[in-house]
mmCIF file of C-alpha atoms in Angstrom:
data_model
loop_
_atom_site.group_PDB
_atom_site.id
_atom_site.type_symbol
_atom_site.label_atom_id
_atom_site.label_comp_id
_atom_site.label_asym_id
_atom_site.label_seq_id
_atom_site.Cartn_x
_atom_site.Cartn_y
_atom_site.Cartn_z
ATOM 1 C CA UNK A 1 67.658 200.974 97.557
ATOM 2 C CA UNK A 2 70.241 202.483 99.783
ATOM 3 C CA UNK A 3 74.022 201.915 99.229
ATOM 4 C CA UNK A 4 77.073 202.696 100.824
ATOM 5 C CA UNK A 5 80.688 203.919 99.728
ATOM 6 C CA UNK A 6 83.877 204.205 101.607
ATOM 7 C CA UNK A 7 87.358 204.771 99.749
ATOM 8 C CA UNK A 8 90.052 204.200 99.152
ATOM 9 C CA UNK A 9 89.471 200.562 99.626
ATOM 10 C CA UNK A 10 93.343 199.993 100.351
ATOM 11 C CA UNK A 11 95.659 202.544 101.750
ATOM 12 C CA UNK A 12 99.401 202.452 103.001
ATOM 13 C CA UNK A 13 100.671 205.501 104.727
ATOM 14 C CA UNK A 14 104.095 206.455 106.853
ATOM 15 C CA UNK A 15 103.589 207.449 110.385
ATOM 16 C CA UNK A 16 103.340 210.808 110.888
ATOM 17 C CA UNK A 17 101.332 211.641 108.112
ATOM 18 C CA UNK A 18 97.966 212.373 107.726
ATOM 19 C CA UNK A 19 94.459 210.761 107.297
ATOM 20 C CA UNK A 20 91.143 210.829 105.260
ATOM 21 C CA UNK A 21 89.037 208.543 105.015
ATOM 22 C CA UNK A 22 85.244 208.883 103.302
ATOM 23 C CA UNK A 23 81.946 206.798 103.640
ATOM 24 C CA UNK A 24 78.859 208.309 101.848
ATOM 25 C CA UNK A 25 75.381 206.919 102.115
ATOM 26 C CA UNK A 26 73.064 207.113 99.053
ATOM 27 C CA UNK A 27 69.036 206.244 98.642
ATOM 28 C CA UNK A 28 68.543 207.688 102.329
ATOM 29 C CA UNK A 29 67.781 210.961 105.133
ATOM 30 C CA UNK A 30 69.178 211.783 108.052
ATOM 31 C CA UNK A 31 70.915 208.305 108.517
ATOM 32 C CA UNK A 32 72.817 207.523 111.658
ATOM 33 C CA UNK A 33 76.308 206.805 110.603
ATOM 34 C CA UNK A 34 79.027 204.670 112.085
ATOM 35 C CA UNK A 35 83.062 204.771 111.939
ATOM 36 C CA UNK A 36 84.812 201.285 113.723
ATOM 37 C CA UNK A 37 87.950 199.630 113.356
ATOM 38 C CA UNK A 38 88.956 196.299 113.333
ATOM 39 C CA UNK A 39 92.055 195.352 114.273
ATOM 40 C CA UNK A 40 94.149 192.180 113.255
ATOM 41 C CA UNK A 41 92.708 188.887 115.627
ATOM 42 C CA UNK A 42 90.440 191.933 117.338
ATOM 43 C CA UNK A 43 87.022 192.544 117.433
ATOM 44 C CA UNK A 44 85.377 195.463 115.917
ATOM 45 C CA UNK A 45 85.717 198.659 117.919
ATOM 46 C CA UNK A 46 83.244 201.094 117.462
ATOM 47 C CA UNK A 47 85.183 204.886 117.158
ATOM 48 C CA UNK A 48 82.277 207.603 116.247
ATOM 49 C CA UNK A 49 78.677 208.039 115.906
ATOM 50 C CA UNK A 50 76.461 210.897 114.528
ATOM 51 C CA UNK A 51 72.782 211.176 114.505
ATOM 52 C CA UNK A 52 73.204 214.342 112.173
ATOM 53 C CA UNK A 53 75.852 217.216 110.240
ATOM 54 C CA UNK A 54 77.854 218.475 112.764
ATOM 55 C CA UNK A 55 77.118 215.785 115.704
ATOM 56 C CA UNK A 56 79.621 213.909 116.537
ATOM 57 C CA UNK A 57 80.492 211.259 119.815
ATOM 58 C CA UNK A 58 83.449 209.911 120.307
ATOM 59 C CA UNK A 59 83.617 206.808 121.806
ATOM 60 C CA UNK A 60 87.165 205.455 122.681
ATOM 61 C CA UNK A 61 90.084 208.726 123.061
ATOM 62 C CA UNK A 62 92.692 208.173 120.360
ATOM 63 C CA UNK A 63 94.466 209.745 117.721
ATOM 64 C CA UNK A 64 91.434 210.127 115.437
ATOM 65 C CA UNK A 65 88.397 212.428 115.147
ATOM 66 C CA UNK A 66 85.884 212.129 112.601
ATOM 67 C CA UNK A 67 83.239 214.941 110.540
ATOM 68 C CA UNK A 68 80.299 215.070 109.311
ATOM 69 C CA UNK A 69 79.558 218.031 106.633
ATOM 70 C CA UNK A 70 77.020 216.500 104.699
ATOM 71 C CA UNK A 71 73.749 214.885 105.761
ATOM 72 C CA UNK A 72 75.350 211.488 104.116
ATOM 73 C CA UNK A 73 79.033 212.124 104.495
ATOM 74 C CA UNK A 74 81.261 210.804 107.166
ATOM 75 C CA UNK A 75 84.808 211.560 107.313
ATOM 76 C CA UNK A 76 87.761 209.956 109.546
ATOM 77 C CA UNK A 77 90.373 212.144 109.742
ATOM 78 C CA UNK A 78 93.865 211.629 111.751
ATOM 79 C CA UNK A 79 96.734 214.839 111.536
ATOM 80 C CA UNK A 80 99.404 212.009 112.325
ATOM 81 C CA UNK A 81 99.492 208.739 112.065
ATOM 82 C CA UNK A 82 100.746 206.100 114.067
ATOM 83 C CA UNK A 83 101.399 202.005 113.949
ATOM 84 C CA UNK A 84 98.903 201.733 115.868
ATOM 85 C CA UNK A 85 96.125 202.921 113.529
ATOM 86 C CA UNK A 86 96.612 199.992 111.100
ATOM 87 C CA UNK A 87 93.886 198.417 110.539
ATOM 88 C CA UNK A 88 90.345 197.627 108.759
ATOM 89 C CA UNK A 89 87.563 200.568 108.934
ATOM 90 C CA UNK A 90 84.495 200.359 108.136
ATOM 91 C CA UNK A 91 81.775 202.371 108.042
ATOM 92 C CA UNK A 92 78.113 201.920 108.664
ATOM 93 C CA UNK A 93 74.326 203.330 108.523
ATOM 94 C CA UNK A 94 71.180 203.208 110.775
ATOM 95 C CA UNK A 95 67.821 204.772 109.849
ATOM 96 C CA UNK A 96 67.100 206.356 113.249
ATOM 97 C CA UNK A 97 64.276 205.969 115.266
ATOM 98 C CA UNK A 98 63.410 202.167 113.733
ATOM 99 C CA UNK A 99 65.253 198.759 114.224
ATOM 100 C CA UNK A 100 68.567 199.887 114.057
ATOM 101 C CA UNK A 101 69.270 197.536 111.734
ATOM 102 C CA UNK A 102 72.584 198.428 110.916
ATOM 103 C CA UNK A 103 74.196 198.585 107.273
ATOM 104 C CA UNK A 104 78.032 198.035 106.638
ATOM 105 C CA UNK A 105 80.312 199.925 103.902
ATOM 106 C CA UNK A 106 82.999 197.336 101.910
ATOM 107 C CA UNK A 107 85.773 198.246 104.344
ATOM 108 C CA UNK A 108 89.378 200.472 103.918
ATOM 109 C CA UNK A 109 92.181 198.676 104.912
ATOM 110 C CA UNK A 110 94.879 201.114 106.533
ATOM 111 C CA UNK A 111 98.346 199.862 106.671
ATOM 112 C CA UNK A 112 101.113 202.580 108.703
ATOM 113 C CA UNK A 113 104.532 201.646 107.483
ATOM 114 C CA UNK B 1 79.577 197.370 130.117
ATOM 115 C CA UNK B 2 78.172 195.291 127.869
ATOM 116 C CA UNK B 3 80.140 192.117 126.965
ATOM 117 C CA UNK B 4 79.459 190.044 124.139
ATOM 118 C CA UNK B 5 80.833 186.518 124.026
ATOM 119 C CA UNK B 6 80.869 183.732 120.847
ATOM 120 C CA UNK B 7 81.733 179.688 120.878
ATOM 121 C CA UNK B 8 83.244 178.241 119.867
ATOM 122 C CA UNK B 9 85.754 180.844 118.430
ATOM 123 C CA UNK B 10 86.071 178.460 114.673
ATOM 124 C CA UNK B 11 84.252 175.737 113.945
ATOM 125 C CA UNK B 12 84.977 173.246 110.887
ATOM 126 C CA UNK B 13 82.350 171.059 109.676
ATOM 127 C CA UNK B 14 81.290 168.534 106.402
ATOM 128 C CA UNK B 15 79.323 170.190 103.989
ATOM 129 C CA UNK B 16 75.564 169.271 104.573
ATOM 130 C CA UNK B 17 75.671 169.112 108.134
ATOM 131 C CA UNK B 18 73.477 171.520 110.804
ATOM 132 C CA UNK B 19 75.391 173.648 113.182
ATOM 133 C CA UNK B 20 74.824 176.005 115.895
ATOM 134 C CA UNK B 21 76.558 178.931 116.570
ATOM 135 C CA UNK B 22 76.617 180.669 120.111
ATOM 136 C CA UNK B 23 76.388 184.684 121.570
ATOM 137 C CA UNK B 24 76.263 185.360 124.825
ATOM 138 C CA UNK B 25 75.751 188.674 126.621
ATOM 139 C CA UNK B 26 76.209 190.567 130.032
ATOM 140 C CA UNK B 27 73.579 193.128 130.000
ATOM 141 C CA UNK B 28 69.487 192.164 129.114
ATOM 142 C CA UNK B 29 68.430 195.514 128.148
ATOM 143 C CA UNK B 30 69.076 195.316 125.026
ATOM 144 C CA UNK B 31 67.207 196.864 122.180
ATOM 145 C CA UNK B 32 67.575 194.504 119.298
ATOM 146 C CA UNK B 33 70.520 191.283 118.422
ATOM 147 C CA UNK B 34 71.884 191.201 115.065
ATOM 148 C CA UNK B 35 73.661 188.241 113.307
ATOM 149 C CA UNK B 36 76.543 189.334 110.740
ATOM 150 C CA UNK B 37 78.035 187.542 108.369
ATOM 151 C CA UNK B 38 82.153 188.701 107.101
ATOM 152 C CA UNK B 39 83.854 187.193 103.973
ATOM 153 C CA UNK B 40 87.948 187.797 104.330
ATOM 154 C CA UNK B 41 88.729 191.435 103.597
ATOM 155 C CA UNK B 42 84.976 192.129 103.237
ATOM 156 C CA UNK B 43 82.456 194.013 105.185
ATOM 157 C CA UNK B 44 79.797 192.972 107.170
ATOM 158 C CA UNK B 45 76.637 191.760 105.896
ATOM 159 C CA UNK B 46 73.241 191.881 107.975
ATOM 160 C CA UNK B 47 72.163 188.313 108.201
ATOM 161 C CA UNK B 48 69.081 188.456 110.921
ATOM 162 C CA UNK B 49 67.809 190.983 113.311
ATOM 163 C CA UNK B 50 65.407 190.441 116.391
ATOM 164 C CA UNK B 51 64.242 192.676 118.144
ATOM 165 C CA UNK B 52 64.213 192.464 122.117
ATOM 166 C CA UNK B 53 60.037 191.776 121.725
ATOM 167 C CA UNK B 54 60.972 188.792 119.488
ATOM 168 C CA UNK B 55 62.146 185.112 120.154
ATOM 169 C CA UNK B 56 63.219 184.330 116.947
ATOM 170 C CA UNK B 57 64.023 185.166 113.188
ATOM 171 C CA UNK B 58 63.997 182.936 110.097
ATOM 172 C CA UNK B 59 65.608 183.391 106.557
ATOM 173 C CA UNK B 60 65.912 180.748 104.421
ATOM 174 C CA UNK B 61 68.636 178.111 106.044
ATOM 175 C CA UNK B 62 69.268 180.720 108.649
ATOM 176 C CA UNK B 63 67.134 180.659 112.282
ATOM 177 C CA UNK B 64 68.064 183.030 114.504
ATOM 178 C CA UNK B 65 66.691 182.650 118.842
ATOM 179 C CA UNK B 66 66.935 185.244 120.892
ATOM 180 C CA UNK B 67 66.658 184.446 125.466
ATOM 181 C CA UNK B 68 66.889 187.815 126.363
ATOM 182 C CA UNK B 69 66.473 186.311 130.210
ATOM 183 C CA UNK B 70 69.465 184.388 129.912
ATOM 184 C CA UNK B 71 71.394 186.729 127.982
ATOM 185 C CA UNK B 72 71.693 183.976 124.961
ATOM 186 C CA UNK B 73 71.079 183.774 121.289
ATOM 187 C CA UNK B 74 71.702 181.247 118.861
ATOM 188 C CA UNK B 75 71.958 180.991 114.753
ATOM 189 C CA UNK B 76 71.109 177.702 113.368
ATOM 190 C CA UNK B 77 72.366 177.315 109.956
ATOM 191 C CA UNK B 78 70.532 173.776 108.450
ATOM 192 C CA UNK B 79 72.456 172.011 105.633
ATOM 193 C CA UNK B 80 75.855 173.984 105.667
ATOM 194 C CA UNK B 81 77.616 174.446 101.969
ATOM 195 C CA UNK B 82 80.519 175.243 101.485
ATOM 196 C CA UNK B 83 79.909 179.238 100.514
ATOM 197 C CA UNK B 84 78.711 179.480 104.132
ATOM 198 C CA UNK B 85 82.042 179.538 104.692
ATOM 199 C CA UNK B 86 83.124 182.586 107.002
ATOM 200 C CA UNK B 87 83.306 184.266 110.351
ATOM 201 C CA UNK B 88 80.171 185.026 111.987
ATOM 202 C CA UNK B 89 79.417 188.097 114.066
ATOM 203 C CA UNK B 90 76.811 188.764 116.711
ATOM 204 C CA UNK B 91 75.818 191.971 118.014
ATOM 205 C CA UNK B 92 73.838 193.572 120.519
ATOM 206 C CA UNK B 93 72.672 196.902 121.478
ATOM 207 C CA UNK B 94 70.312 199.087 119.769
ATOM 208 C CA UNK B 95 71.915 202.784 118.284
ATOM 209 C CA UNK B 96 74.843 201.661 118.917
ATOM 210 C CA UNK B 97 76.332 197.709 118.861
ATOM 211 C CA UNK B 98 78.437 195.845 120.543
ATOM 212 C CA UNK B 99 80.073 193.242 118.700
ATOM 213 C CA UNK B 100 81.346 189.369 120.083
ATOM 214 C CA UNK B 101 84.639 188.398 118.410
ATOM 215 C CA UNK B 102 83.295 186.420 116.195
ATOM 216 C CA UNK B 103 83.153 182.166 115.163
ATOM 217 C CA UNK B 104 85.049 181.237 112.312
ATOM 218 C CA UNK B 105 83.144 178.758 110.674
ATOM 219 C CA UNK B 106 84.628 176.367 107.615
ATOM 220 C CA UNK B 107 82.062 173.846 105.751
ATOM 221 C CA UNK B 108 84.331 171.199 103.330
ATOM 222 C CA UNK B 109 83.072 169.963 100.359
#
C-alpha cells in the first residue's frame, strides 16, 4: 500500500531564516505530487505541482519554490522567511493518468516568530 | 476561476441524527469531486470520489451526489456519532483541486 511522509511535523522558525520542508511517497511510480498551505480560518491553497523529477509549476508567486530530485521526493524550500508563511503544509499524491484521487501527507505546521 | 462554495460553514447536531452537507461550484467541467474529511491538526483524509460520469458514491454511512448541471454535490452522512466529528472538505477539479472552505460539523453525545 502506498504511504506518505512529510517532516518535521512541527516547526518554529525566526523570519529571515531559511526553509525545508520534505514529503516522500512510498509503495508508488511516477506519482503526481502536491505542496498547499493552509492558513489559519483559510482554505487550502494549492502552491506547486509536479508530474515528474525536475517539473515543477508554480501556482500562486510568493516567497517559496519547491524541488523535486527524486521520483518520490518533494521539497519546499524558502531562503527567508516571513510572518506570512506561518502556517499548515501539507503535501499530497496523485497516480497520474487515473482518478486523481488525491492522497494527503499528516501535515507540518510552520510557525515564523 | 473555479470557485468552490460549502453551507453551512459549522453545523452542530445530536448524535444519531442524518445530515447533509453542501458544495457548490462555478465551473461544470470538472473532472472528478472529492469529499475530505480533517481531524484538528491532521491531514486530509479521502472520504468519496465521483467522477464527472457518475451521480453518486456510497461508503458505508457516507453517500456522496454529484449535479454536475447545477454545479452541486451533496454528502449525506446517516446516523451521525460523535467521532464524525470534524470539518469537512469538498473539492473539485481533476490534476489539480480546488478546495471549498470547508463545514465544521460537531455530533454530541
Amino acid at each position: 500500500s502506498q504511504t506518505i511522509h512529510q517532516w518535521p511535523a512541527t516547526l518554529v522558525q525566526p523570519v529571515g531564516s531559511p526553509l525545508s520542508l520534505e514529503c516522500t511517497v512510498e509503495g508508488t511510480s511516477n506519482p503526481n505530487l502536491y505542496w498547499y498551505r493552509q492558513a489559519a480560518g483559510r482554505g487550502l491553497q494549492l502552491l506547486f505541482y509536479s508530474v515528474g523529477i525536475g517539473q515543477i509549476s508554480s501556482e500562486v508567486p510568493q516567497n517559496l519554490s519547491a524541488s523535486r530530485p527524486q521520483d518520490r521526493q518533494f521539497i519546499l524550500s524558502s531562503k527567508k522567511l516571513l510572518l506570512s508563511d506561518s502556517g499548515f503544509y501539507l503535501c499530497a499524491w496523485t497516480q497520474g493518468g487515473t482518478t486523481y484521487e488525491q492522497y494527503f501527507g499528516p501535515g507540518t505546521r510552520l510557525t515564523v516568530t | 476561476k473555479q470557485e468552490v462554495t460549502q453551507i453551512p460553514a459549522a453545523l452542530s447536531v445530536p448524535e444519531g441524527e442524518n445530515l447533509v452537507l453542501n458544495c457548490s461550484f462555478t465551473d461544470s467541467a470538472i473532472y472528478n469531486l472529492q469529499w475530505f474529511r480533517q481531524d484538528p491538526g491532521k491531514g486530509l483524509t479521502s472520504l468519496l470520489l465521483i467522477q464527472s460520469s457518475q451521480r453518486e458514491q456510497t461508503s458505508g454511512r457516507l453517500n456522496a451526489s454529484l449535479d454536475k448541471s447545477s454545479g452541486r454535490s451533496t454528502l449525506y452522512i446517516a446516523a451521525s456519532q460523535p467521532g464524525d466529528s470534524a470539518t469537512y472538505l469538498c473539492a473539485v477539479g481533476g490534476n489539480k483541486l480546488v478546495f471549498g472552505a470547508g463545514t465544521i460539523l460537531r455530533v454530541k453525545s
